[in-house]
């Protein structure tokens, strides 16, 4: 029983670390996007693709750092990270916004979050051996 609890702890802390990294990166990247939009002539129609890119890249990086210390289950752990990340974003936005809807952009963001987390997880596990 003690080994199982140790394995859960060894899984939990890297996951929290990866989520923190992903959230911090997302905040930084969205801040950069907002600075670009305010100080350049970029069209506002580019906002959604930039947010999807920033979120996906942040989750990929978080998945990488989550699984870098693990020796297995990179795809599952990274996918779980992406799912937890996007669910927390949607829960937070539903609390803060009275106009919470799921549309095609939301579905794309959910799918890309899980896939990018899984890809980051695969890369992280494979980089562990190097």
PDB file of C-alpha atoms in Angstrom:
ATOM      1  CA  UNK A   1       0.000   0.000   0.000  1.00  0.00           C
ATOM      2  CA  UNK A   2       2.865   2.354   0.784  1.00  0.00           C
ATOM      3  CA  UNK A   3       4.332   1.933  -2.714  1.00  0.00           C
ATOM      4  CA  UNK A   4       1.015   2.905  -4.307  1.00  0.00           C
ATOM      5  CA  UNK A   5       0.820   6.099  -2.230  1.00  0.00           C
ATOM      6  CA  UNK A   6       4.396   6.983  -3.150  1.00  0.00           C
ATOM      7  CA  UNK A   7       3.572   6.443  -6.832  1.00  0.00           C
ATOM      8  CA  UNK A   8       0.552   8.762  -6.543  1.00  0.00           C
ATOM      9  CA  UNK A   9       2.720  11.460  -4.953  1.00  0.00           C
ATOM     10  CA  UNK A  10       5.385  10.983  -7.622  1.00  0.00           C
ATOM     11  CA  UNK A  11       2.651  11.451 -10.247  1.00  0.00           C
ATOM     12  CA  UNK A  12       0.867  14.338  -8.518  1.00  0.00           C
ATOM     13  CA  UNK A  13       3.736  16.800  -8.002  1.00  0.00           C
ATOM     14  CA  UNK A  14       5.035  16.742 -11.597  1.00  0.00           C
ATOM     15  CA  UNK A  15       1.439  17.241 -12.776  1.00  0.00           C
ATOM     16  CA  UNK A  16       1.012  20.315 -10.554  1.00  0.00           C
ATOM     17  CA  UNK A  17       4.397  21.634 -11.722  1.00  0.00           C
ATOM     18  CA  UNK A  18       3.366  21.187 -15.367  1.00  0.00           C
ATOM     19  CA  UNK A  19       0.028  22.933 -14.794  1.00  0.00           C
ATOM     20  CA  UNK A  20       1.740  25.897 -13.133  1.00  0.00           C
ATOM     21  CA  UNK A  21       4.231  26.139 -16.009  1.00  0.00           C
ATOM     22  CA  UNK A  22       1.412  25.974 -18.559  1.00  0.00           C
ATOM     23  CA  UNK A  23      -0.663  28.652 -16.809  1.00  0.00           C
ATOM     24  CA  UNK A  24       2.299  31.015 -16.378  1.00  0.00           C
ATOM     25  CA  UNK A  25       3.304  30.573 -20.020  1.00  0.00           C
ATOM     26  CA  UNK A  26      -0.255  31.184 -21.188  1.00  0.00           C
ATOM     27  CA  UNK A  27      -0.522  34.378 -19.157  1.00  0.00           C
ATOM     28  CA  UNK A  28       2.815  35.618 -20.501  1.00  0.00           C
ATOM     29  CA  UNK A  29       1.965  34.766 -24.111  1.00  0.00           C
ATOM     30  CA  UNK A  30      -1.505  36.322 -23.951  1.00  0.00           C
ATOM     31  CA  UNK A  31       0.052  39.439 -22.421  1.00  0.00           C
ATOM     32  CA  UNK A  32       2.442  39.603 -25.397  1.00  0.00           C
ATOM     33  CA  UNK A  33      -0.458  39.159 -27.808  1.00  0.00           C
ATOM     34  CA  UNK A  34      -2.359  41.989 -26.141  1.00  0.00           C
ATOM     35  CA  UNK A  35       0.690  44.265 -26.336  1.00  0.00           C
ATOM     36  CA  UNK A  36       1.057  43.428 -30.031  1.00  0.00           C
ATOM     37  CA  UNK A  37      -2.606  44.103 -30.702  1.00  0.00           C
ATOM     38  CA  UNK A  38      -2.484  47.449 -28.897  1.00  0.00           C
ATOM     39  CA  UNK A  39       0.723  48.680 -30.514  1.00  0.00           C
ATOM     40  CA  UNK A  40       0.437  47.397 -34.073  1.00  0.00           C
ATOM     41  CA  UNK A  41      -2.109  47.359 -36.869  1.00  0.00           C
ATOM     42  CA  UNK A  42      -2.867  43.662 -36.498  1.00  0.00           C
ATOM     43  CA  UNK A  43      -6.427  42.732 -37.344  1.00  0.00           C
ATOM     44  CA  UNK A  44      -8.565  41.606 -34.405  1.00  0.00           C
ATOM     45  CA  UNK A  45      -9.657  38.522 -36.363  1.00  0.00           C
ATOM     46  CA  UNK A  46      -6.281  37.023 -35.509  1.00  0.00           C
ATOM     47  CA  UNK A  47      -7.092  36.944 -31.770  1.00  0.00           C
ATOM     48  CA  UNK A  48      -8.703  33.469 -31.671  1.00  0.00           C
ATOM     49  CA  UNK A  49      -5.899  31.706 -33.601  1.00  0.00           C
ATOM     50  CA  UNK A  50      -3.288  33.420 -31.423  1.00  0.00           C
ATOM     51  CA  UNK A  51      -5.074  32.368 -28.231  1.00  0.00           C
ATOM     52  CA  UNK A  52      -5.365  28.782 -29.481  1.00  0.00           C
ATOM     53  CA  UNK A  53      -1.663  28.794 -30.366  1.00  0.00           C
ATOM     54  CA  UNK A  54      -0.618  30.315 -27.025  1.00  0.00           C
ATOM     55  CA  UNK A  55      -2.723  27.859 -25.049  1.00  0.00           C
ATOM     56  CA  UNK A  56      -1.657  24.841 -27.091  1.00  0.00           C
ATOM     57  CA  UNK A  57       2.044  25.707 -26.932  1.00  0.00           C
ATOM     58  CA  UNK A  58       1.797  26.314 -23.176  1.00  0.00           C
ATOM     59  CA  UNK A  59       0.097  22.964 -22.630  1.00  0.00           C
ATOM     60  CA  UNK A  60       2.672  21.202 -24.806  1.00  0.00           C
ATOM     61  CA  UNK A  61       5.434  22.746 -22.688  1.00  0.00           C
ATOM     62  CA  UNK A  62       3.615  21.857 -19.470  1.00  0.00           C
ATOM     63  CA  UNK A  63       3.191  18.277 -20.691  1.00  0.00           C
ATOM     64  CA  UNK A  64       6.891  18.139 -21.479  1.00  0.00           C
ATOM     65  CA  UNK A  65       7.940  19.311 -18.005  1.00  0.00           C
ATOM     66  CA  UNK A  66       5.370  17.074 -16.316  1.00  0.00           C
ATOM     67  CA  UNK A  67       6.613  13.895 -17.920  1.00  0.00           C
ATOM     68  CA  UNK A  68      10.299  14.732 -18.148  1.00  0.00           C
ATOM     69  CA  UNK A  69      10.864  13.213 -14.709  1.00  0.00           C
ATOM     70  CA  UNK A  70       8.560  10.245 -15.313  1.00  0.00           C
ATOM     71  CA  UNK A  71       9.665   7.105 -17.106  1.00  0.00           C
ATOM     72  CA  UNK A  72       6.334   6.017 -18.568  1.00  0.00           C
ATOM     73  CA  UNK A  73       2.785   7.015 -19.513  1.00  0.00           C
ATOM     74  CA  UNK A  74       3.806  10.234 -21.244  1.00  0.00           C
ATOM     75  CA  UNK A  75       0.845  10.276 -23.615  1.00  0.00           C
ATOM     76  CA  UNK A  76      -1.676   9.647 -20.842  1.00  0.00           C
ATOM     77  CA  UNK A  77      -0.099  12.038 -18.343  1.00  0.00           C
ATOM     78  CA  UNK A  78       0.241  14.795 -20.935  1.00  0.00           C
ATOM     79  CA  UNK A  79      -3.340  14.271 -22.110  1.00  0.00           C
ATOM     80  CA  UNK A  80      -4.565  14.424 -18.506  1.00  0.00           C
ATOM     81  CA  UNK A  81      -2.609  17.647 -18.022  1.00  0.00           C
ATOM     82  CA  UNK A  82      -4.265  19.142 -21.112  1.00  0.00           C
ATOM     83  CA  UNK A  83      -7.698  18.036 -19.952  1.00  0.00           C
ATOM     84  CA  UNK A  84      -7.237  19.390 -16.408  1.00  0.00           C
ATOM     85  CA  UNK A  85      -5.871  22.654 -17.789  1.00  0.00           C
ATOM     86  CA  UNK A  86      -8.738  23.263 -20.187  1.00  0.00           C
ATOM     87  CA  UNK A  87     -11.402  22.150 -17.693  1.00  0.00           C
ATOM     88  CA  UNK A  88     -10.038  24.589 -15.123  1.00  0.00           C
ATOM     89  CA  UNK A  89     -10.073  27.368 -17.705  1.00  0.00           C
ATOM     90  CA  UNK A  90     -13.690  26.606 -18.599  1.00  0.00           C
ATOM     91  CA  UNK A  91     -14.765  26.332 -14.969  1.00  0.00           C
ATOM     92  CA  UNK A  92     -13.076  29.643 -14.178  1.00  0.00           C
ATOM     93  CA  UNK A  93     -14.589  31.342 -17.213  1.00  0.00           C
ATOM     94  CA  UNK A  94     -18.061  30.013 -16.374  1.00  0.00           C
ATOM     95  CA  UNK A  95     -17.719  31.464 -12.875  1.00  0.00           C
ATOM     96  CA  UNK A  96     -16.481  34.841 -14.129  1.00  0.00           C
ATOM     97  CA  UNK A  97     -18.712  35.158 -17.183  1.00  0.00           C
ATOM     98  CA  UNK A  98     -22.473  34.997 -17.362  1.00  0.00           C
ATOM     99  CA  UNK A  99     -22.219  34.312 -21.098  1.00  0.00           C
ATOM    100  CA  UNK A 100     -20.527  30.907 -21.049  1.00  0.00           C
ATOM    101  CA  UNK A 101     -21.066  28.906 -24.233  1.00  0.00           C
ATOM    102  CA  UNK A 102     -19.326  26.103 -26.037  1.00  0.00           C
ATOM    103  CA  UNK A 103     -18.853  26.757 -29.743  1.00  0.00           C
ATOM    104  CA  UNK A 104     -16.576  25.441 -32.499  1.00  0.00           C
ATOM    105  CA  UNK A 105     -13.616  27.437 -31.170  1.00  0.00           C
ATOM    106  CA  UNK A 106     -14.142  25.868 -27.733  1.00  0.00           C
ATOM    107  CA  UNK A 107     -14.218  22.378 -29.213  1.00  0.00           C
ATOM    108  CA  UNK A 108     -11.044  23.067 -31.204  1.00  0.00           C
ATOM    109  CA  UNK A 109      -9.350  24.364 -28.060  1.00  0.00           C
ATOM    110  CA  UNK A 110     -10.395  21.312 -26.007  1.00  0.00           C
ATOM    111  CA  UNK A 111      -9.135  18.859 -28.631  1.00  0.00           C
ATOM    112  CA  UNK A 112      -5.900  20.761 -29.226  1.00  0.00           C
ATOM    113  CA  UNK A 113      -5.303  20.978 -25.460  1.00  0.00           C
ATOM    114  CA  UNK A 114      -5.522  17.224 -24.985  1.00  0.00           C
ATOM    115  CA  UNK A 115      -3.455  16.497 -28.104  1.00  0.00           C
ATOM    116  CA  UNK A 116      -0.761  19.049 -27.281  1.00  0.00           C
ATOM    117  CA  UNK A 117      -0.525  17.772 -23.719  1.00  0.00           C
ATOM    118  CA  UNK A 118      -0.148  14.222 -25.037  1.00  0.00           C
ATOM    119  CA  UNK A 119       2.519  15.280 -27.558  1.00  0.00           C
ATOM    120  CA  UNK A 120       4.390  17.202 -24.863  1.00  0.00           C
ATOM    121  CA  UNK A 121       4.133  14.136 -22.637  1.00  0.00           C
ATOM    122  CA  UNK A 122       5.590  11.896 -25.319  1.00  0.00           C
ATOM    123  CA  UNK A 123       8.478  14.305 -25.905  1.00  0.00           C
ATOM    124  CA  UNK A 124       9.109  14.665 -22.161  1.00  0.00           C
ATOM    125  CA  UNK A 125       9.286  10.927 -21.506  1.00  0.00           C
ATOM    126  CA  UNK A 126      11.566  10.390 -24.472  1.00  0.00           C
ATOM    127  CA  UNK A 127      13.861  13.256 -23.456  1.00  0.00           C
ATOM    128  CA  UNK A 128      14.212  11.739 -19.989  1.00  0.00           C
ATOM    129  CA  UNK A 129      16.566   9.123 -21.376  1.00  0.00           C
ATOM    130  CA  UNK A 130      18.933  11.698 -22.894  1.00  0.00           C
TER     131      UNK A 130
END
